[in-house]
GROMACS .gro file of C-alpha atoms in nm:
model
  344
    1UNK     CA    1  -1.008  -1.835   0.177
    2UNK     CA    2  -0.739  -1.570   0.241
    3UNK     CA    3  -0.763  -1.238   0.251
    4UNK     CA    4  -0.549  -1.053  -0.008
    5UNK     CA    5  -0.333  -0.939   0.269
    6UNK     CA    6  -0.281  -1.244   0.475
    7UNK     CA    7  -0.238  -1.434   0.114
    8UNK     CA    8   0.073  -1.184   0.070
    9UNK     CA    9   0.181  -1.219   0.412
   10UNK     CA   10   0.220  -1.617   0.330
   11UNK     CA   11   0.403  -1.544   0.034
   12UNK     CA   12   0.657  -1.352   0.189
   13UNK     CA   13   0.700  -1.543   0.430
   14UNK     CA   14   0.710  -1.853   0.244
   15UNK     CA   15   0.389  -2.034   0.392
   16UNK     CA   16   0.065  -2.171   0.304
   17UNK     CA   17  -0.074  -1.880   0.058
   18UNK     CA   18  -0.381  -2.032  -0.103
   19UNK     CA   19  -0.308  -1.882  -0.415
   20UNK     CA   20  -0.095  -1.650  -0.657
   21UNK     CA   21  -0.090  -1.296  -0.516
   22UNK     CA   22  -0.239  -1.094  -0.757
   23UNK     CA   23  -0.006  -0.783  -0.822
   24UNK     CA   24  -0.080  -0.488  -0.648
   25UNK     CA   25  -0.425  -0.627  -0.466
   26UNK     CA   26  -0.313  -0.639  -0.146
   27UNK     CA   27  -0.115  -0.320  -0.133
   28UNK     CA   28  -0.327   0.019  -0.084
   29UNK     CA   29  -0.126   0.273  -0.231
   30UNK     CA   30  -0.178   0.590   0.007
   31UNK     CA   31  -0.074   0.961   0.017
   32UNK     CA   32   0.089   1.172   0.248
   33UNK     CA   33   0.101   1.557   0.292
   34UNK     CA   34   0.397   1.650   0.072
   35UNK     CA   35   0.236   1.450  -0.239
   36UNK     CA   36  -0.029   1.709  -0.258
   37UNK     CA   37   0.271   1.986  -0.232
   38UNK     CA   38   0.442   1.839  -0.500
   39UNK     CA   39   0.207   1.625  -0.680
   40UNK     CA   40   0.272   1.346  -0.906
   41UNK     CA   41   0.229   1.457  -1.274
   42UNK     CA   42  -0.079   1.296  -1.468
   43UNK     CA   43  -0.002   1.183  -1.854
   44UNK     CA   44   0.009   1.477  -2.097
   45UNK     CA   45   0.152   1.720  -1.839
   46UNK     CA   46   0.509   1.861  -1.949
   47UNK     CA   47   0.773   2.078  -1.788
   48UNK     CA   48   0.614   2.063  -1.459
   49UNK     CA   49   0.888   2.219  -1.189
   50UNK     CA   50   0.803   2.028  -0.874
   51UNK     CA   51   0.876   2.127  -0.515
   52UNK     CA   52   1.293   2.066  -0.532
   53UNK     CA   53   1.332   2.269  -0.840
   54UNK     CA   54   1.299   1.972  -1.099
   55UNK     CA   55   1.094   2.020  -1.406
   56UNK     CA   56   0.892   1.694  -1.537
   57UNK     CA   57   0.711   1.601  -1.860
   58UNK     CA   58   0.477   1.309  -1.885
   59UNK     CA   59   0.431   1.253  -2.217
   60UNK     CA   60   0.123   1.002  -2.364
   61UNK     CA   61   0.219   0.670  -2.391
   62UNK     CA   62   0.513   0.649  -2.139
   63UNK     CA   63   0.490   0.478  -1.802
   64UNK     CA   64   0.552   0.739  -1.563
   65UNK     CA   65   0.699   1.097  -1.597
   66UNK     CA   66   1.044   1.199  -1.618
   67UNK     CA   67   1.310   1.521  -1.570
   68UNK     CA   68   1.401   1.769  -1.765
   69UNK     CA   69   1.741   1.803  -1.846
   70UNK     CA   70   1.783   2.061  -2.074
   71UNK     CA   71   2.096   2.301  -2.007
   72UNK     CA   72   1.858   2.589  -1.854
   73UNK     CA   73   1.655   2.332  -1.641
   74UNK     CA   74   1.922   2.110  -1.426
   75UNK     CA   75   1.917   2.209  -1.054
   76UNK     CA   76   2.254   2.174  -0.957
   77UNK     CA   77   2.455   2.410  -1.255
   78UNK     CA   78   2.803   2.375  -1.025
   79UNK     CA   79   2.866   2.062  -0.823
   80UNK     CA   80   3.121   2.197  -0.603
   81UNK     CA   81   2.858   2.445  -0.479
   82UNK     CA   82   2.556   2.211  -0.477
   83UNK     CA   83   2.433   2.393  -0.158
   84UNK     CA   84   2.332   2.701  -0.366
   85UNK     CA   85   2.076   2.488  -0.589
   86UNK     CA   86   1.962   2.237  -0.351
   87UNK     CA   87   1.713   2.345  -0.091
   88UNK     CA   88   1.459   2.084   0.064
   89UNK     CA   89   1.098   2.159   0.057
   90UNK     CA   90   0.915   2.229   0.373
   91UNK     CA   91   0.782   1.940   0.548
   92UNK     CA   92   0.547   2.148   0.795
   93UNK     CA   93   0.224   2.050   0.761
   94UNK     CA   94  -0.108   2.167   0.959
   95UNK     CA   95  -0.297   1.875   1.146
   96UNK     CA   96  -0.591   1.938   0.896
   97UNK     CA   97  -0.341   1.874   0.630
   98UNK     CA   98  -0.246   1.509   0.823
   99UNK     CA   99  -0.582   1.433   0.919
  100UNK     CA  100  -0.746   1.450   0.522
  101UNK     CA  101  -0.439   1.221   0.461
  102UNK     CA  102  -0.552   0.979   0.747
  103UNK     CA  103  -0.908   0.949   0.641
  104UNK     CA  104  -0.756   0.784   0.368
  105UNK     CA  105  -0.572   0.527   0.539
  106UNK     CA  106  -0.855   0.493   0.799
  107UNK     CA  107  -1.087   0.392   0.481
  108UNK     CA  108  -0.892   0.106   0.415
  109UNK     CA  109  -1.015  -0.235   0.569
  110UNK     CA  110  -0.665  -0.341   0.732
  111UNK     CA  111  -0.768  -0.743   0.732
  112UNK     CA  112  -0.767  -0.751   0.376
  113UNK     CA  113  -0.488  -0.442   0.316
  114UNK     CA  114  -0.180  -0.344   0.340
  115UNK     CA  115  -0.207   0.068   0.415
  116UNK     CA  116   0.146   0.157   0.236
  117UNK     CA  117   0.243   0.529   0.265
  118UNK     CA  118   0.401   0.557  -0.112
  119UNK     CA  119   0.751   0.774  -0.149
  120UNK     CA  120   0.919   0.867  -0.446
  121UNK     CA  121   1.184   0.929  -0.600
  122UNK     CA  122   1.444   0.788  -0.383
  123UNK     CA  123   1.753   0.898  -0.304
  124UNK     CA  124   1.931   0.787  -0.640
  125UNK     CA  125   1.684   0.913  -0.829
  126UNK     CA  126   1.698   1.199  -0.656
  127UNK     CA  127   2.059   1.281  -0.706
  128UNK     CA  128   2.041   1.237  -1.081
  129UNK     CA  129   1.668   1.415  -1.117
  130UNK     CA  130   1.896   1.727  -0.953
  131UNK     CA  131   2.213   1.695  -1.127
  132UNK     CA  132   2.120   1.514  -1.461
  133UNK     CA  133   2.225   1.135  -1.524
  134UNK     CA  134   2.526   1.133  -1.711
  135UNK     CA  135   2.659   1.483  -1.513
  136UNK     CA  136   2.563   1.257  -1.159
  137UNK     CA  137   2.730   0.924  -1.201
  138UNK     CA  138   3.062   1.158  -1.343
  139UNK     CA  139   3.041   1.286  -0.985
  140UNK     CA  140   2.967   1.007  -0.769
  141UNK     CA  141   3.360   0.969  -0.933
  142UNK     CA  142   3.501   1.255  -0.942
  143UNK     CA  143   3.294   1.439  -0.643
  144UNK     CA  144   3.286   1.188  -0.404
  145UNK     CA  145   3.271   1.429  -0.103
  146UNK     CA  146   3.017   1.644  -0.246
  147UNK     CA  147   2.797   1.368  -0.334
  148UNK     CA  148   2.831   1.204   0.010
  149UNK     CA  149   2.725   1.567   0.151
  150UNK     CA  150   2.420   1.610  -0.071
  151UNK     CA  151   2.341   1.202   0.008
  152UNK     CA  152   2.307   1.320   0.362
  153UNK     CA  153   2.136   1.598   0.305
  154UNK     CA  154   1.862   1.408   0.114
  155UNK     CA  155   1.884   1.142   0.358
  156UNK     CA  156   1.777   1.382   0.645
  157UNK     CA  157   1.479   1.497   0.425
  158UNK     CA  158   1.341   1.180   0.399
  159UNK     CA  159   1.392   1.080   0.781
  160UNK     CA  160   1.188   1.425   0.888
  161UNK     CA  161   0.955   1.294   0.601
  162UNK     CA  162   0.932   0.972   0.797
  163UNK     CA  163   0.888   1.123   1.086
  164UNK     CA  164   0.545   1.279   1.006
  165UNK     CA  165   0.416   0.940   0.795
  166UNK     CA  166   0.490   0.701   1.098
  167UNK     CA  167   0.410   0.979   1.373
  168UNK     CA  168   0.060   1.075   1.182
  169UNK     CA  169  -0.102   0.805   0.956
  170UNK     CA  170   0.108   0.461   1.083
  171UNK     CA  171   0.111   0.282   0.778
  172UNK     CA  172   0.204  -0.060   0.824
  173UNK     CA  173   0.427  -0.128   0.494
  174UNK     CA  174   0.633   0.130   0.286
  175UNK     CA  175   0.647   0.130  -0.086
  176UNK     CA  176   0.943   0.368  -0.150
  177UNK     CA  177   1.076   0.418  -0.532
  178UNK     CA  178   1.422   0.465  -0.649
  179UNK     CA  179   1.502   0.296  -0.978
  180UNK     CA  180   1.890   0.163  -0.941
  181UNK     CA  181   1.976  -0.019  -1.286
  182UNK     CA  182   1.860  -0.064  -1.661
  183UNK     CA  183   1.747  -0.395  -1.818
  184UNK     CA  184   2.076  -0.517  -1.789
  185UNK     CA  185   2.272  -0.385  -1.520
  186UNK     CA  186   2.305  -0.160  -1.214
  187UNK     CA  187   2.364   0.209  -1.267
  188UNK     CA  188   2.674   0.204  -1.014
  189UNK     CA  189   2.860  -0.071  -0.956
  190UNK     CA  190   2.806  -0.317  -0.653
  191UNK     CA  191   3.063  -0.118  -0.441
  192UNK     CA  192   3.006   0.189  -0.527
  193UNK     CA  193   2.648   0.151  -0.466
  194UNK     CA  194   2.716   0.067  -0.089
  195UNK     CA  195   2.931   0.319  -0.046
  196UNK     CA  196   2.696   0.576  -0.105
  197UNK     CA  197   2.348   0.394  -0.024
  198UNK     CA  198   2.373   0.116   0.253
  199UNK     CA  199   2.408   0.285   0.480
  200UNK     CA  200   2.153   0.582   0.423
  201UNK     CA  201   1.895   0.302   0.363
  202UNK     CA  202   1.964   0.110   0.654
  203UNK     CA  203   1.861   0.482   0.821
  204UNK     CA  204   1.580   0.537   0.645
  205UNK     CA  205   1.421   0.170   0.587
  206UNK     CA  206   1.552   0.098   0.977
  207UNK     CA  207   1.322   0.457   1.084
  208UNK     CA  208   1.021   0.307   0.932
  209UNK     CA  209   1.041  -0.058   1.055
  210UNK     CA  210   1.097   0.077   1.426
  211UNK     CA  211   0.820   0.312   1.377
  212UNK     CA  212   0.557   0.044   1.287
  213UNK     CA  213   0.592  -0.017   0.976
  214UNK     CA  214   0.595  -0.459   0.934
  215UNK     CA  215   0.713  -0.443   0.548
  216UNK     CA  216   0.918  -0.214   0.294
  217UNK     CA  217   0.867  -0.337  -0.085
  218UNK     CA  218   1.136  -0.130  -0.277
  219UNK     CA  219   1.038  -0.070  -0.641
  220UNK     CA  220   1.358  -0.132  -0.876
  221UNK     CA  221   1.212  -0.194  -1.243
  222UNK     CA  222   1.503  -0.275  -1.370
  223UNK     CA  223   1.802  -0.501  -1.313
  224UNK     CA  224   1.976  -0.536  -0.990
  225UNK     CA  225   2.017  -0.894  -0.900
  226UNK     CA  226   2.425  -0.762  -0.774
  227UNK     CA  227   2.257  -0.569  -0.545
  228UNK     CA  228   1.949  -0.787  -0.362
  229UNK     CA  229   2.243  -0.854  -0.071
  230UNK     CA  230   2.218  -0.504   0.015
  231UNK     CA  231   1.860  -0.505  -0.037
  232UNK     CA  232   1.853  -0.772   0.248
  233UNK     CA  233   2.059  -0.596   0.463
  234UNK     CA  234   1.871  -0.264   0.428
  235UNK     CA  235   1.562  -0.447   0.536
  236UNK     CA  236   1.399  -0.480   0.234
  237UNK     CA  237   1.114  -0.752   0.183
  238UNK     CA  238   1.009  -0.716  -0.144
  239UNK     CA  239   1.190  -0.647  -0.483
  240UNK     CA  240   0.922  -0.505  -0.641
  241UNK     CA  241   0.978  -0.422  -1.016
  242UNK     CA  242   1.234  -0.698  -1.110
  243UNK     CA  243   1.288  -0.773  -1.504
  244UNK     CA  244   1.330  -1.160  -1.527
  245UNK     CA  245   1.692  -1.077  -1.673
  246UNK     CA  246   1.779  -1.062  -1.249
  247UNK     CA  247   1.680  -1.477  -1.317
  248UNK     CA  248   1.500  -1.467  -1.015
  249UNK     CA  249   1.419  -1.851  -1.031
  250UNK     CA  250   1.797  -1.859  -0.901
  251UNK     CA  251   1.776  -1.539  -0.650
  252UNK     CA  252   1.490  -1.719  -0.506
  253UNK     CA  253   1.725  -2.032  -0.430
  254UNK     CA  254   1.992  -1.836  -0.373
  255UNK     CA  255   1.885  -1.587  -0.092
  256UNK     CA  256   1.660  -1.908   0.035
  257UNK     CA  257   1.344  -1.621   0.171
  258UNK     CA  258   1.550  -1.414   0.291
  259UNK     CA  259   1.311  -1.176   0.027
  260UNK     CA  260   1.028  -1.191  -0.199
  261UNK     CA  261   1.044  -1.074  -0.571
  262UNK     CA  262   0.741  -0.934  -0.730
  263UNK     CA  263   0.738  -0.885  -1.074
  264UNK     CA  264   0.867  -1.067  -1.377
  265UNK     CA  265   0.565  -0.941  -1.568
  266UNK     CA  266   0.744  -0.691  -1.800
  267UNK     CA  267   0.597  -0.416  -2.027
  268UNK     CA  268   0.758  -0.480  -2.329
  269UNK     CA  269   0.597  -0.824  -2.316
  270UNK     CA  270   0.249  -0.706  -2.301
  271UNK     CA  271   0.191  -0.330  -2.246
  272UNK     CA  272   0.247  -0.243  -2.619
  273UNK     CA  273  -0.015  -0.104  -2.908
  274UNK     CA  274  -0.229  -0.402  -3.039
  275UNK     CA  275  -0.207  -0.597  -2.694
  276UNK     CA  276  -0.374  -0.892  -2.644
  277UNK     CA  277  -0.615  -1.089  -2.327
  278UNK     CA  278  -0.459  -1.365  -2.547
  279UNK     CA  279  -0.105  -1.264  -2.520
  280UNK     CA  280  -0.127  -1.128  -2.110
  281UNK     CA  281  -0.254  -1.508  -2.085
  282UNK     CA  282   0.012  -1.670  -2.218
  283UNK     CA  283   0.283  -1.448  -2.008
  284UNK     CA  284   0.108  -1.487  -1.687
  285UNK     CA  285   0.072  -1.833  -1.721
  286UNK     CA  286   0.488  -1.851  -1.816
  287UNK     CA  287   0.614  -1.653  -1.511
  288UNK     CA  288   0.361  -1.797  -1.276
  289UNK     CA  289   0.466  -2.196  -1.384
  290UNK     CA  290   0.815  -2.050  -1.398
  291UNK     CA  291   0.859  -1.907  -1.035
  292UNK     CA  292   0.578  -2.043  -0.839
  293UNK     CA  293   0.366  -1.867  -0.531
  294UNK     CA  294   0.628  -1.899  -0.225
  295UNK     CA  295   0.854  -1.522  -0.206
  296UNK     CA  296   0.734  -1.438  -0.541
  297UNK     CA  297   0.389  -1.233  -0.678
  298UNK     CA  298   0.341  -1.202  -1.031
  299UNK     CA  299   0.278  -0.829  -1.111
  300UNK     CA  300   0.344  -0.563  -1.407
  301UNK     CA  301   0.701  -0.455  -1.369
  302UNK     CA  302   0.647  -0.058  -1.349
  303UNK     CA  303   0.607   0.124  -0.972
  304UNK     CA  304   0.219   0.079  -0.955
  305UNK     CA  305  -0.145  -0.078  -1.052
  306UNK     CA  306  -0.167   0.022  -1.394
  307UNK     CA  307  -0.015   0.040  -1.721
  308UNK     CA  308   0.091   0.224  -2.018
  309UNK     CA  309  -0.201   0.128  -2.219
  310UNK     CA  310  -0.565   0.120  -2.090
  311UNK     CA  311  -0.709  -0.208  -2.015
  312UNK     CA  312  -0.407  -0.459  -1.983
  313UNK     CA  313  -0.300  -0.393  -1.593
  314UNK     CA  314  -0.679  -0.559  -1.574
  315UNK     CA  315  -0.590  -0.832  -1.847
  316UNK     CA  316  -0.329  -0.947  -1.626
  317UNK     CA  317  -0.503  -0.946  -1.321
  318UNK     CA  318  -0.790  -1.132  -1.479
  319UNK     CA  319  -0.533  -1.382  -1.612
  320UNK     CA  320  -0.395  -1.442  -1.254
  321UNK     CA  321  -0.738  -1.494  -1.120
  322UNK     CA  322  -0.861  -1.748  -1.420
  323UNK     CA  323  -0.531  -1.923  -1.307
  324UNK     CA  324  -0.599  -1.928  -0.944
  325UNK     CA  325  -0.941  -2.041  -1.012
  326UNK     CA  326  -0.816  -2.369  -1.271
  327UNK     CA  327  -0.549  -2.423  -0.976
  328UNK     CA  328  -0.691  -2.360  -0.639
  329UNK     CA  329  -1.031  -2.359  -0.716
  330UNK     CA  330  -1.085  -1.981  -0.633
  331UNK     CA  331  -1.419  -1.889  -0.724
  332UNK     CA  332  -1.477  -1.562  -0.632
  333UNK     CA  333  -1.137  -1.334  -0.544
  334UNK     CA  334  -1.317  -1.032  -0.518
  335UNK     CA  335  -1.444  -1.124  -0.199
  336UNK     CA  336  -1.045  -1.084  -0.025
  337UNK     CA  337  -0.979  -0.758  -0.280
  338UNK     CA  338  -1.003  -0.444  -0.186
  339UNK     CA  339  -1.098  -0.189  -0.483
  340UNK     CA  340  -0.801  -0.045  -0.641
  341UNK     CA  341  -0.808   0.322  -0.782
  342UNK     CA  342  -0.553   0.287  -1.051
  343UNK     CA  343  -0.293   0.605  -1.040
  344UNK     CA  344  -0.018   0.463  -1.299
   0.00000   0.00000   0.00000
């Protein structure tokens, strides 16, 4: 049998995987220095100012946390003059700082792993957590210098950030956030997108992969089928995150593994008040029939192992592995799993 890892590996690459992936159990989420400067908020925290200067609330029964955006608490109060509001948070760390990170990654077993240095938000995300939504894509119309300048500026951040994550704890895949649509649709438009991201991605996602890093899986929980061109070009393997509304049964013909698409598995179809074993079942066993084990992996749609409420990331994952077992005659997955702490 497979590990986990090399099970994803023939997934993506459109092998011989022995079985469905089963969401995040081949991925190792892992830390680096600036997380513990600006930690991630835990559920019930509210109007939490991070390191750039944006406050976040993570309120019970929400997936993840979220800005701000009252009046008195957006960053950027004058567009024009972004350069007063916006300043970068230090990225100098001490070696004892790197090497507590490293122990972590060192812990992992790398046969049956993937040790993925985790980065959020991204640089859309980051625009709008600074300016506010509405207030940012008004400017990426009407301030198309100024949001070209602070682009760059973020853009540089995240290279120096790269920097000390390939330099210091090598990870060999990248799971980077940056949420670019809705349910429906794409925040910006196709071209307007690569006007202000291709090429700052290419950069980024371009650092890591000639600085040892074999995959990037971009979360996206949302719609952006427009944009999985871009994706590919960016060097992008997996769309992690995507809402079946993208119709990935015809992205996966379309971009012929070109790149994988994990997901499909939303919340609203079984991470709700009165969920079921019965219900996570019956989806799992839809989306996996639906869009098979070659450049896809069946996994919750939010940005990590876990879910809104307790118990029914596990459902699904126990679902996938009564499947695998009625399929492929996989006994005993544990065996190829490493232990997941769940974070989400």
């Amino acid at each position: 049998m497979l590990t986990a890892k090399q099970n994803m590996i023939e997934c993506m690459k459109g092998g011989n995987p022995d079985r469905f992936v089963n969401q995040y159990e081949a991925i190792a989420l892992l830390y680096h220095p600036f997380m513990f400067a600006s930690p991630l908020l835990q559920k019930g925290m509210e109007n939490v100012k991070n390191a750039w200067g944006v406050t976040n609330t993570f309120p019970e029964g929400t997936p993840g946390s979220f800005p701000v955006h009252t009046p008195d608490k957006i960053v950027v109060q004058d567009i024009e003059h972004w350069k007063d509001y916006v300043h970068a948070p230090s990225l100098d760390f001490s070696q004892e700082q790197w090497d507590q990170c490293k122990a972590m990654y060192d812990a992992v077993d790398g046969e049956k792993a993937f040790k993925a240095a985790f980065v959020a938000p991204g640089l859309f995300e980051q625009s709008h957590h600074l300016c506010e939504m509405v207030r940012a894509l008004t400017y990426y119309i009407e301030y198309e210098d100024e949001m070209h300048d602070m682009i760059k500026y973020l853009t540089e951040w995240e290279l120096k950030l790269a920097e000390g994550i390939c330099s210091h704890l090598h990870p060999d895949m990248l799971f980077h956030h940056d949420d670019w649509g809705g349910h429906d649709s794409t925040f910006l438009s196709p071209g307007m997108f690569e006007e202000f991201f291709l090429e700052p991605y290419k950069e980024i996602y371009g650092y890591y992969k000639s600085h040892g890093v074999q995959y990037v899986v971009h979360h996206s929980d949302s719609y952006a089928a427009t944009l999985v061109p871009d994706m590919i070009e960016m060097g992008i393997d997996v769309f992690q995150g995507c809402m079946e509304t993208n119709k990935v049964d015809e992205l996966l013909v379309k971009y012929e593994g070109k790149i994988s698409f994990m997901g499909c598995i939303e919340n609203a179809d079984v991470d709700f008040e009165d969920w079921t074993d019965e219900n996570c079942e019956k989806v799992v066993r839809r989306v996996c029939d639906k869009y098979g084990m070659k450049h896809f992996i069946p996994c919750i749609a939010q940005g990590g192992p876990g879910s809104v409420y307790p118990g029914v990331y596990m459902s699904l994952t126990n679902a996938i592995d009564k499947l695998n077992k009625e399929k492929f005659g996989i006994e005993d997955p544990d065996s190829a799993r490493i232990p997941i702490n769940i974070m989400f």
